[in-house]
PDB file of C-alpha atoms (C1' of nucleotides) in Angstrom:
ATOM      1  CA  MET A1415      37.174 -86.711  90.637  1.00 32.00           C
ATOM      2  CA  ALA A1416      36.172 -83.352  91.594  1.00 45.00           C
ATOM      3  CA  LEU A1417      33.141 -82.946  88.808  1.00 42.00           C
ATOM      4  CA  ARG A1418      31.324 -85.166  91.268  1.00 46.00           C
ATOM      5  CA  ALA A1419      31.721 -82.639  94.441  1.00 46.00           C
ATOM      6  CA  VAL A1420      30.711 -79.720  91.611  1.00 41.00           C
ATOM      7  CA  ALA A1421      28.047 -81.785  90.399  1.00 42.00           C
ATOM      8  CA  ALA A1422      26.654 -82.403  93.871  1.00 42.00           C
ATOM      9  CA  SER A1423      27.176 -79.296  95.341  1.00 41.00           C
ATOM     10  CA  ARG A1424      25.362 -77.107  92.550  1.00 37.00           C
ATOM     11  CA  GLY A1425      22.515 -79.559  93.185  1.00 38.00           C
ATOM     12  CA  LEU A1426      22.268 -79.167  97.051  1.00 35.00           C
ATOM     13  CA  ARG A1427      22.748 -75.474  96.283  1.00 35.00           C
ATOM     14  CA  ARG A1428      19.622 -75.447  94.092  1.00 35.00           C
ATOM     15  CA  PHE A1429      17.959 -77.525  96.725  1.00 37.00           C
ATOM     16  CA  PHE A1430      18.368 -74.732  99.335  1.00 39.00           C
ATOM     17  CA  SER A1431      17.986 -72.336  97.250  1.00 40.00           C
ATOM     18  CA  THR A1432      14.615 -73.705  95.910  1.00 46.00           C
ATOM     19  CA  SER A1433      13.624 -74.938  99.631  1.00 43.00           C
ATOM     20  CA  THR A1434      14.129 -71.668 101.061  1.00 45.00           C
ATOM     21  CA  LEU A1435      13.015 -68.715  98.961  1.00 41.00           C
ATOM     22  CA  PRO A1436       8.899 -69.910  99.700  1.00 44.00           C
ATOM     23  CA  ALA A1437       9.938 -70.299 103.523  1.00 51.00           C
ATOM     24  CA  PHE A1438       9.710 -67.116 105.017  1.00 44.00           C
ATOM     25  CA  ASN A1439       6.763 -64.245 104.626  1.00 48.00           C
ATOM     26  CA  PRO A1440       5.878 -63.534 101.125  1.00 45.00           C
ATOM     27  CA  LEU A1441       3.741 -61.128 101.707  1.00 46.00           C
ATOM     28  CA  PRO A1442       5.308 -58.517 104.365  1.00 50.00           C
ATOM     29  CA  THR A1443       3.111 -56.031 102.947  1.00 51.00           C
ATOM     30  CA  ALA A1444       0.171 -57.281 104.813  1.00 50.00           C
ATOM     31  CA  ASP A1445       1.918 -57.217 107.925  1.00 49.00           C
ATOM     32  CA  ALA A1446       3.115 -53.817 107.801  1.00 48.00           C
ATOM     33  CA  ALA A1447      -0.065 -52.761 106.487  1.00 47.00           C
ATOM     34  CA  GLN A1448      -1.449 -54.384 109.681  1.00 47.00           C
ATOM     35  CA  GLN A1449       1.192 -52.782 112.112  1.00 47.00           C
ATOM     36  CA  LYS A1450       0.578 -49.184 110.480  1.00 50.00           C
ATOM     37  CA  GLN A1451      -2.671 -48.262 112.096  1.00 59.00           C
ATOM     38  CA  ASP A1452      -3.564 -44.627 113.426  1.00 66.00           C
ATOM     39  CA  ALA A1453      -5.521 -44.574 116.686  1.00 71.00           C
ATOM     40  CA  GLU A1454      -9.385 -45.191 115.855  1.00 79.00           C
ATOM     41  CA  PRO A1455     -11.231 -42.083 114.833  1.00 89.00           C
ATOM     42  CA  SER A1456     -13.010 -40.553 117.779  1.00 93.00           C
ATOM     43  CA  THR A1457     -14.782 -37.497 119.083  1.00 95.00           C
ATOM     44  CA  ASN A1458     -12.392 -37.190 121.816  1.00 95.00           C
ATOM     45  CA  LEU A1459      -8.974 -35.458 121.066  1.00 96.00           C
ATOM     46  CA  PHE A1460      -5.964 -35.821 123.474  1.00 96.00           C
ATOM     47  CA  ILE A1461      -3.894 -32.522 123.869  1.00 96.00           C
ATOM     48  CA  SER A1462      -0.114 -33.377 124.673  1.00 95.00           C
ATOM     49  CA  GLY A1463       2.471 -30.503 125.156  1.00 95.00           C
ATOM     50  CA  LEU A1464       0.305 -27.675 126.401  1.00 95.00           C
ATOM     51  CA  ASN A1465       1.782 -25.099 129.002  1.00 93.00           C
ATOM     52  CA  LYS A1466       1.863 -25.810 132.317  1.00 92.00           C
ATOM     53  CA  ARG A1467       2.262 -22.701 133.847  1.00 89.00           C
ATOM     54  CA  THR A1468      -1.025 -21.431 132.753  1.00 85.00           C
ATOM     55  CA  THR A1469      -4.784 -23.116 132.606  1.00 81.00           C
ATOM     56  CA  THR A1470      -5.012 -23.294 128.214  1.00 86.00           C
ATOM     57  CA  THR A1471      -8.040 -24.310 128.582  1.00 90.00           C
ATOM     58  CA  GLU A1472      -9.899 -21.245 126.758  1.00 89.00           C
ATOM     59  CA  ASN A1473      -6.597 -20.983 124.532  1.00 91.00           C
ATOM     60  CA  LEU A1474      -7.462 -24.965 123.919  1.00 94.00           C
ATOM     61  CA  LYS A1475     -10.948 -24.191 123.267  1.00 93.00           C
ATOM     62  CA  GLN A1476     -10.752 -21.146 121.015  1.00 93.00           C
ATOM     63  CA  LYS A1477      -7.750 -23.316 119.189  1.00 94.00           C
ATOM     64  CA  ALA A1478      -9.783 -26.114 118.709  1.00 96.00           C
ATOM     65  CA  SER A1479     -12.986 -24.444 117.738  1.00 96.00           C
ATOM     66  CA  GLU A1480     -11.473 -23.091 114.542  1.00 95.00           C
ATOM     67  CA  PHE A1481     -11.454 -26.608 113.358  1.00 96.00           C
ATOM     68  CA  GLY A1482     -14.747 -27.841 114.048  1.00 96.00           C
ATOM     69  CA  GLU A1483     -17.354 -27.714 116.427  1.00 96.00           C
ATOM     70  CA  VAL A1484     -16.589 -27.951 120.456  1.00 96.00           C
ATOM     71  CA  VAL A1485     -18.186 -29.840 123.112  1.00 94.00           C
ATOM     72  CA  HIS A1486     -15.747 -29.852 125.326  1.00 92.00           C
ATOM     73  CA  ALA A1487     -12.385 -28.825 125.907  1.00 94.00           C
ATOM     74  CA  LYS A1488      -9.992 -29.610 129.121  1.00 93.00           C
ATOM     75  CA  VAL A1489      -7.057 -29.050 130.361  1.00 94.00           C
ATOM     76  CA  VAL A1490      -6.244 -31.703 133.180  1.00 94.00           C
ATOM     77  CA  THR A1491      -5.032 -30.550 136.524  1.00 92.00           C
ATOM     78  CA  ASP A1492      -3.948 -32.499 139.400  1.00 90.00           C
ATOM     79  CA  ARG A1493      -6.879 -32.954 141.600  1.00 86.00           C
ATOM     80  CA  VAL A1494      -4.609 -31.904 144.621  1.00 88.00           C
ATOM     81  CA  SER A1495      -1.689 -29.727 143.569  1.00 86.00           C
ATOM     82  CA  GLY A1496      -4.277 -27.755 141.299  1.00 86.00           C
ATOM     83  CA  TYR A1497      -1.201 -27.730 138.696  1.00 89.00           C
ATOM     84  CA  SER A1498      -1.870 -28.275 134.867  1.00 91.00           C
ATOM     85  CA  ARG A1499      -0.275 -31.588 134.149  1.00 93.00           C
ATOM     86  CA  GLY A1500       0.166 -30.228 130.556  1.00 94.00           C
ATOM     87  CA  PHE A1501      -1.667 -31.962 128.428  1.00 95.00           C
ATOM     88  CA  GLY A1502      -5.838 -31.890 127.768  1.00 95.00           C
ATOM     89  CA  PHE A1503      -8.870 -33.265 125.834  1.00 96.00           C
ATOM     90  CA  VAL A1504     -10.915 -31.363 123.562  1.00 96.00           C
ATOM     91  CA  GLU A1505     -14.186 -33.113 122.210  1.00 95.00           C
ATOM     92  CA  TYR A1506     -15.694 -32.614 118.702  1.00 97.00           C
ATOM     93  CA  ALA A1507     -19.415 -32.700 117.730  1.00 96.00           C
ATOM     94  CA  ASN A1508     -18.898 -35.567 114.875  1.00 95.00           C
ATOM     95  CA  LEU A1509     -15.808 -36.939 113.489  1.00 94.00           C
ATOM     96  CA  GLU A1510     -15.138 -35.000 110.883  1.00 95.00           C
ATOM     97  CA  ASP A1511     -14.193 -31.678 113.021  1.00 96.00           C
ATOM     98  CA  ALA A1512     -12.232 -34.101 115.110  1.00 96.00           C
ATOM     99  CA  ALA A1513     -10.010 -35.042 111.964  1.00 95.00           C
ATOM    100  CA  LYS A1514     -10.084 -31.331 110.936  1.00 96.00           C
ATOM    101  CA  GLY A1515      -8.974 -30.768 114.680  1.00 96.00           C
ATOM    102  CA  VAL A1516      -6.278 -32.934 114.404  1.00 95.00           C
ATOM    103  CA  ALA A1517      -4.954 -31.932 111.191  1.00 95.00           C
ATOM    104  CA  GLY A1518      -5.101 -28.389 112.423  1.00 95.00           C
ATOM    105  CA  MET A1519      -3.722 -28.327 115.845  1.00 95.00           C
ATOM    106  CA  ASP A1520      -1.310 -31.112 115.765  1.00 95.00           C
ATOM    107  CA  GLY A1521       2.410 -29.670 115.607  1.00 94.00           C
ATOM    108  CA  LYS A1522       1.251 -26.600 116.154  1.00 94.00           C
ATOM    109  CA  TYR A1523       2.515 -23.565 118.737  1.00 94.00           C
ATOM    110  CA  LEU A1524       0.048 -22.733 121.657  1.00 94.00           C
ATOM    111  CA  ASP A1525       1.051 -20.720 124.200  1.00 91.00           C
ATOM    112  CA  GLY A1526       4.941 -21.165 123.385  1.00 91.00           C
ATOM    113  CA  TRP A1527       4.791 -24.616 123.016  1.00 93.00           C
ATOM    114  CA  VAL A1528       4.269 -27.253 120.182  1.00 95.00           C
ATOM    115  CA  ILE A1529       1.447 -29.444 120.895  1.00 95.00           C
ATOM    116  CA  PHE A1530      -0.127 -32.822 119.733  1.00 95.00           C
ATOM    117  CA  ALA A1531      -3.341 -33.720 118.845  1.00 95.00           C
ATOM    118  CA  GLU A1532      -4.512 -36.940 118.701  1.00 94.00           C
ATOM    119  CA  TYR A1533      -7.151 -39.477 119.191  1.00 95.00           C
ATOM    120  CA  ALA A1534      -7.973 -39.684 122.800  1.00 94.00           C
ATOM    121  CA  LYS A1535      -8.287 -43.202 123.857  1.00 91.00           C
ATOM    122  CA  PRO A1536     -12.128 -44.747 125.755  1.00 84.00           C
ATOM    123  CA  ARG A1537     -11.169 -43.969 128.794  1.00 78.00           C
ATOM    124  CA  SER A1538     -14.609 -45.212 130.736  1.00 68.00           C
ATOM    125  CA  THR A1539     -17.885 -45.429 129.333  1.00 59.00           C
ATOM    126  CA  GLN A1540     -19.521 -46.221 133.140  1.00 57.00           C
ATOM    127  CA  THR A1541     -19.230 -43.889 135.645  1.00 51.00           C
ATOM    128  CA  PRO A1542     -16.418 -44.156 138.004  1.00 49.00           C
ATOM    129  CA  PRO A1543     -16.277 -46.280 140.859  1.00 50.00           C
ATOM    130  CA  SER A1544     -14.973 -43.713 143.271  1.00 47.00           C
ATOM    131  CA  SER A1545     -18.243 -41.583 142.686  1.00 44.00           C
ATOM    132  CA  ASN A1546     -20.258 -42.934 145.413  1.00 45.00           C
ATOM    133  CA  VAL A1547     -19.091 -41.246 148.406  1.00 45.00           C
ATOM    134  CA  SER A1548     -16.646 -37.900 147.848  1.00 44.00           C
ATOM    135  CA  SER A1549     -18.577 -36.531 144.908  1.00 43.00           C
ATOM    136  CA  PRO A1550     -19.754 -32.991 144.823  1.00 45.00           C
ATOM    137  CA  TYR A1551     -22.372 -34.273 142.173  1.00 44.00           C
ATOM    138  CA  GLY A1552     -23.702 -37.300 144.650  1.00 45.00           C
ATOM    139  CA  ASN A1553     -24.682 -40.042 142.562  1.00 45.00           C
ATOM    140  CA  ARG A1554     -25.486 -37.957 138.739  1.00 46.00           C
ATOM    141  CA  TYR A1555     -23.001 -37.330 136.601  1.00 46.00           C
ATOM    142  CA  PRO A1556     -22.650 -34.159 133.954  1.00 48.00           C
ATOM    143  CA  PRO A1557     -22.606 -35.516 130.393  1.00 49.00           C
ATOM    144  CA  TYR A1558     -19.095 -36.009 129.964  1.00 48.00           C
ATOM    145  CA  GLY A1559     -18.118 -39.178 127.984  1.00 47.00           C
ATOM    146  CA  ARG A1560     -20.750 -38.672 125.720  1.00 45.00           C
ATOM    147  CA  GLN A1561     -20.651 -39.988 122.242  1.00 48.00           C
TER     148      GLN A1561
ATOM    149  C1'  DG B 725       7.054 -25.255 142.412  1.00 84.34           C
ATOM    150  C1'  DG B 726       6.552 -26.882 137.666  1.00 84.34           C
ATOM    151  C1'  DT B 727      10.927 -30.995 135.383  1.00 84.34           C
ATOM    152  C1'  DG B 728       8.248 -32.108 129.462  1.00 84.34           C
ATOM    153  C1'  DA B 729       6.353 -37.985 128.342  1.00 84.34           C
ATOM    154  C1'  DG B 730       1.724 -38.814 128.463  1.00 84.34           C
ATOM    155  C1'  DC B 731      -4.270 -40.234 128.895  1.00 84.34           C
ATOM    156  C1'  DG B 732      -8.540 -37.274 132.464  1.00 84.34           C
ATOM    157  C1'  DG B 733     -13.504 -36.284 137.256  1.00 84.34           C
TER     158       DG B 733
END
DNA sequence: GGTGAGCGG
């Protein structure tokens, strides 16, 4: 009668239940922790949100010097047009100053614009390929990209 | 000349 059907469905439900529980990821915290990873700490900082109309190099260096020893500070400008591209790079002397610079400049105002400071990606540890012909430095290069 | 996410010589 119906008792057999109820018992059978209950048994099937228990079977599916026991076979479904440990099937998927029992520890989603490990995957979430792997996804939540900030940029690797480095002395080079990527500053975005700068004002395009003015060369904020001096202001950026002065602003970054308040949180640590700044080795380099530059606003990236287009080579052909010469206009600022709105972002720059700041290199600190050590990682602690870089961390303080990020915590101190990220989300702050600079020249009327909110800037964003985070760790920059390592562009290249080798000499650029376009440095054998039209380079004012010849084969030698200034100490850029040093760590 | 100068938009508004982005990664430079």
